[in-house]
Coordinates of C-alpha atoms in Angstrom, one line a residue:
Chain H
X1 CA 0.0 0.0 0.0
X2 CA 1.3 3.1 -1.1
X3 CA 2.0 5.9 2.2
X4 CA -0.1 8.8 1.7
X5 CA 2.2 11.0 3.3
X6 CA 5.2 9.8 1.1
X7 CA 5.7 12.5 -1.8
X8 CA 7.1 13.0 -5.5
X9 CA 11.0 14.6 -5.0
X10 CA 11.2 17.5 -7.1
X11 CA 14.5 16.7 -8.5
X12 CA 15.2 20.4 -9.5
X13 CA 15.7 21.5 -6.1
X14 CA 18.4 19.8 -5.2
X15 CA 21.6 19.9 -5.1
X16 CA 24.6 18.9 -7.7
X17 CA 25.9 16.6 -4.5
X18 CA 22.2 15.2 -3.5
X19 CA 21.4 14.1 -7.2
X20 CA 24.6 12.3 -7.4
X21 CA 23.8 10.8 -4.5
X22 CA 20.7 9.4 -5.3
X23 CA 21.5 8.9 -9.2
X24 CA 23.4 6.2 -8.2
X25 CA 20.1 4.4 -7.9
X26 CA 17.7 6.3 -9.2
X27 CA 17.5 7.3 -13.2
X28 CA 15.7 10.0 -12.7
X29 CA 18.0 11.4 -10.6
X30 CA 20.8 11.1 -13.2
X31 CA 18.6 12.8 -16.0
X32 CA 18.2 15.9 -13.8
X33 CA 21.8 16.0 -13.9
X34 CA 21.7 15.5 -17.4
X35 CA 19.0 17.9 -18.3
X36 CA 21.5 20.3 -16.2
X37 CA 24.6 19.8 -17.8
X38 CA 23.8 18.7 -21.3
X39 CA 23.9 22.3 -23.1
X40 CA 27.4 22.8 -21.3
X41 CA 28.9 19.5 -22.5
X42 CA 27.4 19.7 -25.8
X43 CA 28.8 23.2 -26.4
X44 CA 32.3 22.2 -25.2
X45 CA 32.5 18.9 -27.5
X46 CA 30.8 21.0 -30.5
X47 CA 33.8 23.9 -30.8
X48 CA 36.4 20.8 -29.8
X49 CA 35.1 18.6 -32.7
X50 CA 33.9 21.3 -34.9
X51 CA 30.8 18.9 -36.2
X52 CA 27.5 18.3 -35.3
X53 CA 27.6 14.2 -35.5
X54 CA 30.6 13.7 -34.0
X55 CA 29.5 16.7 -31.0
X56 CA 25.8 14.6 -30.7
X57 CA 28.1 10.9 -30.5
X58 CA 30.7 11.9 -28.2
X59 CA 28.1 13.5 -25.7
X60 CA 26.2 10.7 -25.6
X61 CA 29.0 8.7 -24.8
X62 CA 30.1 11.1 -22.0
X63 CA 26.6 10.8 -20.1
X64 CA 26.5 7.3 -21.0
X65 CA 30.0 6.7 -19.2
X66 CA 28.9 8.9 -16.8
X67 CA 25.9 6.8 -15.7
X68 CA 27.8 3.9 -16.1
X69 CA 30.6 5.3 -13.8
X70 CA 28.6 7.3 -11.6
X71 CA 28.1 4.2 -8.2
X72 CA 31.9 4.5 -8.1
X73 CA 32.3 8.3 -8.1
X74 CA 33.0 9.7 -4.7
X75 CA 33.5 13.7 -4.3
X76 CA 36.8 15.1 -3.4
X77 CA 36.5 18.4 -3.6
X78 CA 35.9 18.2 -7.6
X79 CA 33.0 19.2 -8.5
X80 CA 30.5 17.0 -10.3
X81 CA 30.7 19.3 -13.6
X82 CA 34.2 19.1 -13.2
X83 CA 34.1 15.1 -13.3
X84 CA 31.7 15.4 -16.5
X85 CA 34.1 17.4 -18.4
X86 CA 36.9 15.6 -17.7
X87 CA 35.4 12.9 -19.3
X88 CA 34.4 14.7 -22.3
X89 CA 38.2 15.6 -22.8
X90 CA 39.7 12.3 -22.6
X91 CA 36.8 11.1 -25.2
X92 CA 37.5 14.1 -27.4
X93 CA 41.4 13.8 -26.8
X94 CA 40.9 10.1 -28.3
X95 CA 38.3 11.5 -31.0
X96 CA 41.3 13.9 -32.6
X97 CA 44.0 11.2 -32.1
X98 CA 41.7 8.8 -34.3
X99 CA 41.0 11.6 -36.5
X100 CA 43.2 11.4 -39.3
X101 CA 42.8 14.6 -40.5
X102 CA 40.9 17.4 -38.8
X103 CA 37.4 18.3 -40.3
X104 CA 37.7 21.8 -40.7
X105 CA 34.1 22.7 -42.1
X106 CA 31.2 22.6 -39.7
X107 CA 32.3 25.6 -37.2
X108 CA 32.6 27.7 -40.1
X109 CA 28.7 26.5 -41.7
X110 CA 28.1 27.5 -37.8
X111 CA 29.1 30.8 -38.2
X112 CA 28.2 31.1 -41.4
X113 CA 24.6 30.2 -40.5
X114 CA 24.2 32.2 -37.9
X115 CA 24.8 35.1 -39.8
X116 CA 23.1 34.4 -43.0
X117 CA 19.7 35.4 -41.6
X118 CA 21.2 38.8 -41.0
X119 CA 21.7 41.0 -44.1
X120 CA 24.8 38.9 -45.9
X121 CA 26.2 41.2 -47.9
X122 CA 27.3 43.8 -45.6
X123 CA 28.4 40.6 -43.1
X124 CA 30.5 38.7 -45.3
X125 CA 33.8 40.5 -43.6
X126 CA 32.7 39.7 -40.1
X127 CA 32.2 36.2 -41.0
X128 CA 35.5 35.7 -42.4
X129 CA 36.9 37.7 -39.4
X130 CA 35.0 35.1 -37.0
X131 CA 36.4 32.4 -39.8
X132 CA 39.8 33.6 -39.3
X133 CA 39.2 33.5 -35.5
X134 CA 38.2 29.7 -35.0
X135 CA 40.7 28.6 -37.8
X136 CA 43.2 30.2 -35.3
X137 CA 41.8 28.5 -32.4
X138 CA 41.9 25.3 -33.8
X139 CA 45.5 25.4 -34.4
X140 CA 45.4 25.9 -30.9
X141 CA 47.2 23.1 -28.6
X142 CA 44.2 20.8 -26.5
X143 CA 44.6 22.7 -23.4
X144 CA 44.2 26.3 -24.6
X145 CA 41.3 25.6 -27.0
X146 CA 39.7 23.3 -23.6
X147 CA 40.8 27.2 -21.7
X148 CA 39.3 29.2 -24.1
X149 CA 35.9 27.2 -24.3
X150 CA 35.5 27.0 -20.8
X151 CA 36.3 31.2 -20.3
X152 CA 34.1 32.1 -23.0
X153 CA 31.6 29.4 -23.8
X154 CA 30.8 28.2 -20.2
X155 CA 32.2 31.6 -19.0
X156 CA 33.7 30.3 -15.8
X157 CA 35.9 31.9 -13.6
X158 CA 39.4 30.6 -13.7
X159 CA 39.1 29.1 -10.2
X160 CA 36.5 26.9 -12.0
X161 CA 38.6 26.0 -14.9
X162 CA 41.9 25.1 -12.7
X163 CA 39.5 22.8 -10.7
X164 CA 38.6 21.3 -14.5
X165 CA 41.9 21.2 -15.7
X166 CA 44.0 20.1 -12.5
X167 CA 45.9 23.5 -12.6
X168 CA 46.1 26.2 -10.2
X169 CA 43.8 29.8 -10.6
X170 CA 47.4 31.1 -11.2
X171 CA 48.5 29.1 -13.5
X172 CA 45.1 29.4 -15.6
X173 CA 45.6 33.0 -15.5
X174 CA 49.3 32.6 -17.1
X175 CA 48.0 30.0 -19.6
X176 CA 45.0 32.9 -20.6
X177 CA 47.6 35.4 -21.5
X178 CA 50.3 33.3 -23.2
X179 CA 46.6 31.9 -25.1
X180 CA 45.7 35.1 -26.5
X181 CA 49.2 36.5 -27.2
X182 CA 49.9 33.1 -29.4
X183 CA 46.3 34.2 -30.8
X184 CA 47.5 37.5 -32.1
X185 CA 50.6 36.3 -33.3
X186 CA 48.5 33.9 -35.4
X187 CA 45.7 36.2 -36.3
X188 CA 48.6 38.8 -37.8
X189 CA 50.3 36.4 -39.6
X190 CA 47.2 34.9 -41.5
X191 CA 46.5 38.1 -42.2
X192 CA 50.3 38.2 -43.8
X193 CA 49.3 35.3 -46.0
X194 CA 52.3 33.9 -44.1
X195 CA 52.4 29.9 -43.8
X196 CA 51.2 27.9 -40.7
X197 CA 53.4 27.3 -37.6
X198 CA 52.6 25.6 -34.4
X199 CA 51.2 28.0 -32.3
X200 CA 52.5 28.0 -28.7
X201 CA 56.3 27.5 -29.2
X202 CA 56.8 31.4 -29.9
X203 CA 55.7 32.8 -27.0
X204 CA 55.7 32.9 -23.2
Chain M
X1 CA 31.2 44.4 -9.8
X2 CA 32.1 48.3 -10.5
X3 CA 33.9 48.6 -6.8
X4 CA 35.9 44.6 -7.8
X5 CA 37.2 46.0 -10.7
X6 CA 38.1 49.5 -9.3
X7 CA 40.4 47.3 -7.2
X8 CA 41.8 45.4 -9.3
X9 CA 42.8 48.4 -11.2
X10 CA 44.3 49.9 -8.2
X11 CA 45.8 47.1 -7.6
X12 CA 47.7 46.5 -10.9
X13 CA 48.6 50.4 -11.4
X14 CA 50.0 49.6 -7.8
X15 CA 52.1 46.9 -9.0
X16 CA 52.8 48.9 -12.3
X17 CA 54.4 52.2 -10.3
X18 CA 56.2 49.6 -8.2
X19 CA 57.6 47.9 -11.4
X20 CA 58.6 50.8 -13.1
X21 CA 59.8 52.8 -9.7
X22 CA 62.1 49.3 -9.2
X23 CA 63.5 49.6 -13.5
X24 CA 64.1 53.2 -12.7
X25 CA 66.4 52.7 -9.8
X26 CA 68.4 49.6 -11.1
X27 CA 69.6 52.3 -14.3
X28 CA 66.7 52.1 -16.8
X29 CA 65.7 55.1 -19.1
X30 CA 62.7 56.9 -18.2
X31 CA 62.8 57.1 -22.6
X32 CA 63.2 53.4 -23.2
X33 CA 60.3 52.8 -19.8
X34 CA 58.5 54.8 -21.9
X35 CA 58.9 53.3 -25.0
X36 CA 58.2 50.3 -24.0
X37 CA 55.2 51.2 -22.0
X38 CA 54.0 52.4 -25.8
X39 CA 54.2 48.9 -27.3
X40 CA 52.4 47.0 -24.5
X41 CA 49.6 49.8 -25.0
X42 CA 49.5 48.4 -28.5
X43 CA 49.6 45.3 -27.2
X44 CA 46.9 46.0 -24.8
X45 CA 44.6 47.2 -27.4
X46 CA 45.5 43.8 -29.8
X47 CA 44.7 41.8 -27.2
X48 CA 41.6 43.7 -26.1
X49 CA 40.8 43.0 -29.4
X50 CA 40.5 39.4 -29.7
X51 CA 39.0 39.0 -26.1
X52 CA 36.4 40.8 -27.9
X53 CA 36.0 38.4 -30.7
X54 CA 36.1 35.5 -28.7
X55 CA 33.7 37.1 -26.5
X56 CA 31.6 37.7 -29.7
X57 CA 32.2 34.2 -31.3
X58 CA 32.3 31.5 -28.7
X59 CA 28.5 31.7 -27.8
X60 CA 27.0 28.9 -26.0
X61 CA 25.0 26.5 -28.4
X62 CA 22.0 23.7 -27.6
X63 CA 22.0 20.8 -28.9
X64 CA 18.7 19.9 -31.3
X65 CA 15.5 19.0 -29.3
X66 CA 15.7 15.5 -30.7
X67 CA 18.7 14.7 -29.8
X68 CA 18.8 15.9 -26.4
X69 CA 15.1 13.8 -26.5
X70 CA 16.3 10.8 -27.4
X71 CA 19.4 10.6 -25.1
X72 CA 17.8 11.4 -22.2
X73 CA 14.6 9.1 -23.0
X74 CA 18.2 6.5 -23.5
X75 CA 19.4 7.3 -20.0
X76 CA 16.2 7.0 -18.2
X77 CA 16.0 3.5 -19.8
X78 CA 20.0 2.6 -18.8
X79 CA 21.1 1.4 -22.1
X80 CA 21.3 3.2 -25.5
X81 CA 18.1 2.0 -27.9
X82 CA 18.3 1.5 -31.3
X83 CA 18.8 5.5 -32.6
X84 CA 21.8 5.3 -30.3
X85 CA 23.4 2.3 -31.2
X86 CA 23.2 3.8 -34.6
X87 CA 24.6 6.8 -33.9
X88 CA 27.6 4.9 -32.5
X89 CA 28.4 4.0 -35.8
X90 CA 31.1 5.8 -37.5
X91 CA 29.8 8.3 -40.1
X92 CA 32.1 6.9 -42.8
X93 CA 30.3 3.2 -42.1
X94 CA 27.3 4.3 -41.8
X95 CA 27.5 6.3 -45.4
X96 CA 28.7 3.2 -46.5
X97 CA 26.3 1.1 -46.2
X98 CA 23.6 3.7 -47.0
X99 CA 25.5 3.5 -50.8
X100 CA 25.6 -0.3 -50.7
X101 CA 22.0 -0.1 -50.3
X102 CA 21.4 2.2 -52.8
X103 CA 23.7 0.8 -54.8
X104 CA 21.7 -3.2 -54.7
X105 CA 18.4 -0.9 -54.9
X106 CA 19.9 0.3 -58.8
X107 CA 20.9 -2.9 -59.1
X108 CA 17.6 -4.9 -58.8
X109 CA 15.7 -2.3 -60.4
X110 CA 18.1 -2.8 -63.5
X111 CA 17.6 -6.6 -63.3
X112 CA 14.2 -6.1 -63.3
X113 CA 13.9 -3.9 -66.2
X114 CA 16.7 -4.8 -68.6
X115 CA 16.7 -8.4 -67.6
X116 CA 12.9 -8.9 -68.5
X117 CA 13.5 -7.1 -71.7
X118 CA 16.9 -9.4 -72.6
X119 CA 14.5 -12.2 -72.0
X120 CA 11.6 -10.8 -74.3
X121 CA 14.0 -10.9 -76.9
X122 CA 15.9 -14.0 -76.3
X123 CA 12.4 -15.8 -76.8
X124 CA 11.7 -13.7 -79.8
X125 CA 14.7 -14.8 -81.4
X126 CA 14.0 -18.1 -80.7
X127 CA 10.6 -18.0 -82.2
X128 CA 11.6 -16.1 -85.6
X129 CA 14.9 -18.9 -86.0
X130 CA 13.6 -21.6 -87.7
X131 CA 14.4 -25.0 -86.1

């Protein structure tokens, strides 16, 4: 007999630590946390792989791992967002070393799309600007692209993002500016016509 | 958030004065301080520049309703359905076989229509070729 008194929980109050808790029993519990952190993960995996298919696969991987991993996780001081994103790195990390060659498309049909319902014609330079941009970012090494993500698409502070990446707040803040010096170097020598480099063995 | 940033300004032209008061005293020219204090200005404004763009470009994105749908319909259940397994193909497989199909789908269809016709005529011949 069912208790009167008993009632529904209302997953959405609680707490990150509290639906972890009880999402290791309880599905609904986990897709709270998923409904949560889904736009955040997607995002990320989207400007790391640059493709829808391959952003939709991987982040259905990284909740599915996530469930299947989630009786073991115990909380030390990380938190849970921090554990989700540290999967969807090592799974991206292994998508671009499987990759044999980078698909270099989809964030520029991104951009491209997201500007074409404004007026085109008089837009065309700030797409190729915001072309320019990502190309740059892409040439990026793994932990300044995960950095630069994080800062602006998840717009974390950079205690958050050392907590993510295993680094220290000071540290983050060194890796930032040594980031968007590389990215000027790069910017101004596209904009040369000069050939590509690897970026991040010229400065700082 | 005014009165945080006020301080940290403070706080850097603090460590800026005591930078440049420290350069001065170990021989440095207030010229070359000053020069120098020109190109990271430029550098500043460079910089500024592309913390502007990313700001601009790196927007936070949703996934399609769909998707997010059917994975979390996936979750609830505790093991991917048949979309997922699918989607856990690789895309070059999966294109693949989509061609293969296509491919035996031109295939048949050809069969059907030239092969029928081949054997109108084979019995046609046989008919007109007097034993």
């Amino acid at each position: 007999m069912k208790n009167p008194f008993s009632r529904r929980i209302d997953y959405t109050e609680l707490a990150d630590r509290e639906l972890v808790a009880l999402a290791k029993e309880d599905k609904e519990a986990f897709g709270e946390l998923y409904e949560r952190y889904l736009p955040k993960i997607y995002s990320y995996i989207y400007y790391r792989t640059g493709n829808v298919h391959d952003a939709e696969d991987l982040t259905a991987k990284v909740f599915f791992r996530a469930l299947s991993h989630i009786g073991n996780y115990v909380e030390k001081g990380l938190p849970f967002q921090a554990w989700l994103y540290r999967i969807a790195h090592n799974l991206v990390a292994n998508w671009h070393r499987d990759q044999s060659r980078r698909k270099i498309i989809a964030l520029d049909e991104y951009v491209a799309h997201s500007l074409s319902s404004e007026a085109p014609d008089s837009r065309t330079e700030e797409v190729e600007e915001r072309n320019q941009l990502l190309d740059a970012i892409r040439e990026l090494p793994d932990d300044r692209q995960q950095l630069l993500i994080l800062k602006f698409v998840e717009q974390m502070s950079n205690a958050e993002i050392g907590a993510i990446m295993g680094r220290t707040e000071g540290a983050i803040k060194s890796l930032y500016h040594r980031t968007l010096l590389a990215l000027r170097n790069e910017l101004k020598s596209m904009q040369a016509g000069e050939p590509d480099r690897p970026l991040g063995a010229d400065e700082g | 958030m005014m009165r945080t940033m006020s301080i940290s300004v403070d706080s850097d032209t603090r460590d800026l004065l005591d930078a440049i008061t420290s350069r001065l005293q170990s021989g440095e020219s207030a010229e070359a301080l000053r020069a120098q204090s020109e190109d990271s200005q430029r550098e500043l404004d460079d910089v500024l520049e592309i913390v502007q763009s990313l700001h601009a470009s790196l927007t936070p994105l949703n996934p399609s309703p769909e998707f997010a749908d059917g994975l979390g319909a996936e979750l609830r259940n505790g093991s991917p359905g048949e979309a997922g397994r699918l989607r856990r193909v690789p895309a070059r497989l999966s294109v693949a076989a989509i061609l293969a199909v296509f491919a035996g789908c031109i295939l048949f269809m050809l069969r059907r229509i030239f092969g029928s016709e081949a054997a109108a005529d084979i019995q046609e011949e046989a008919v007109a070729t007097p034993l």
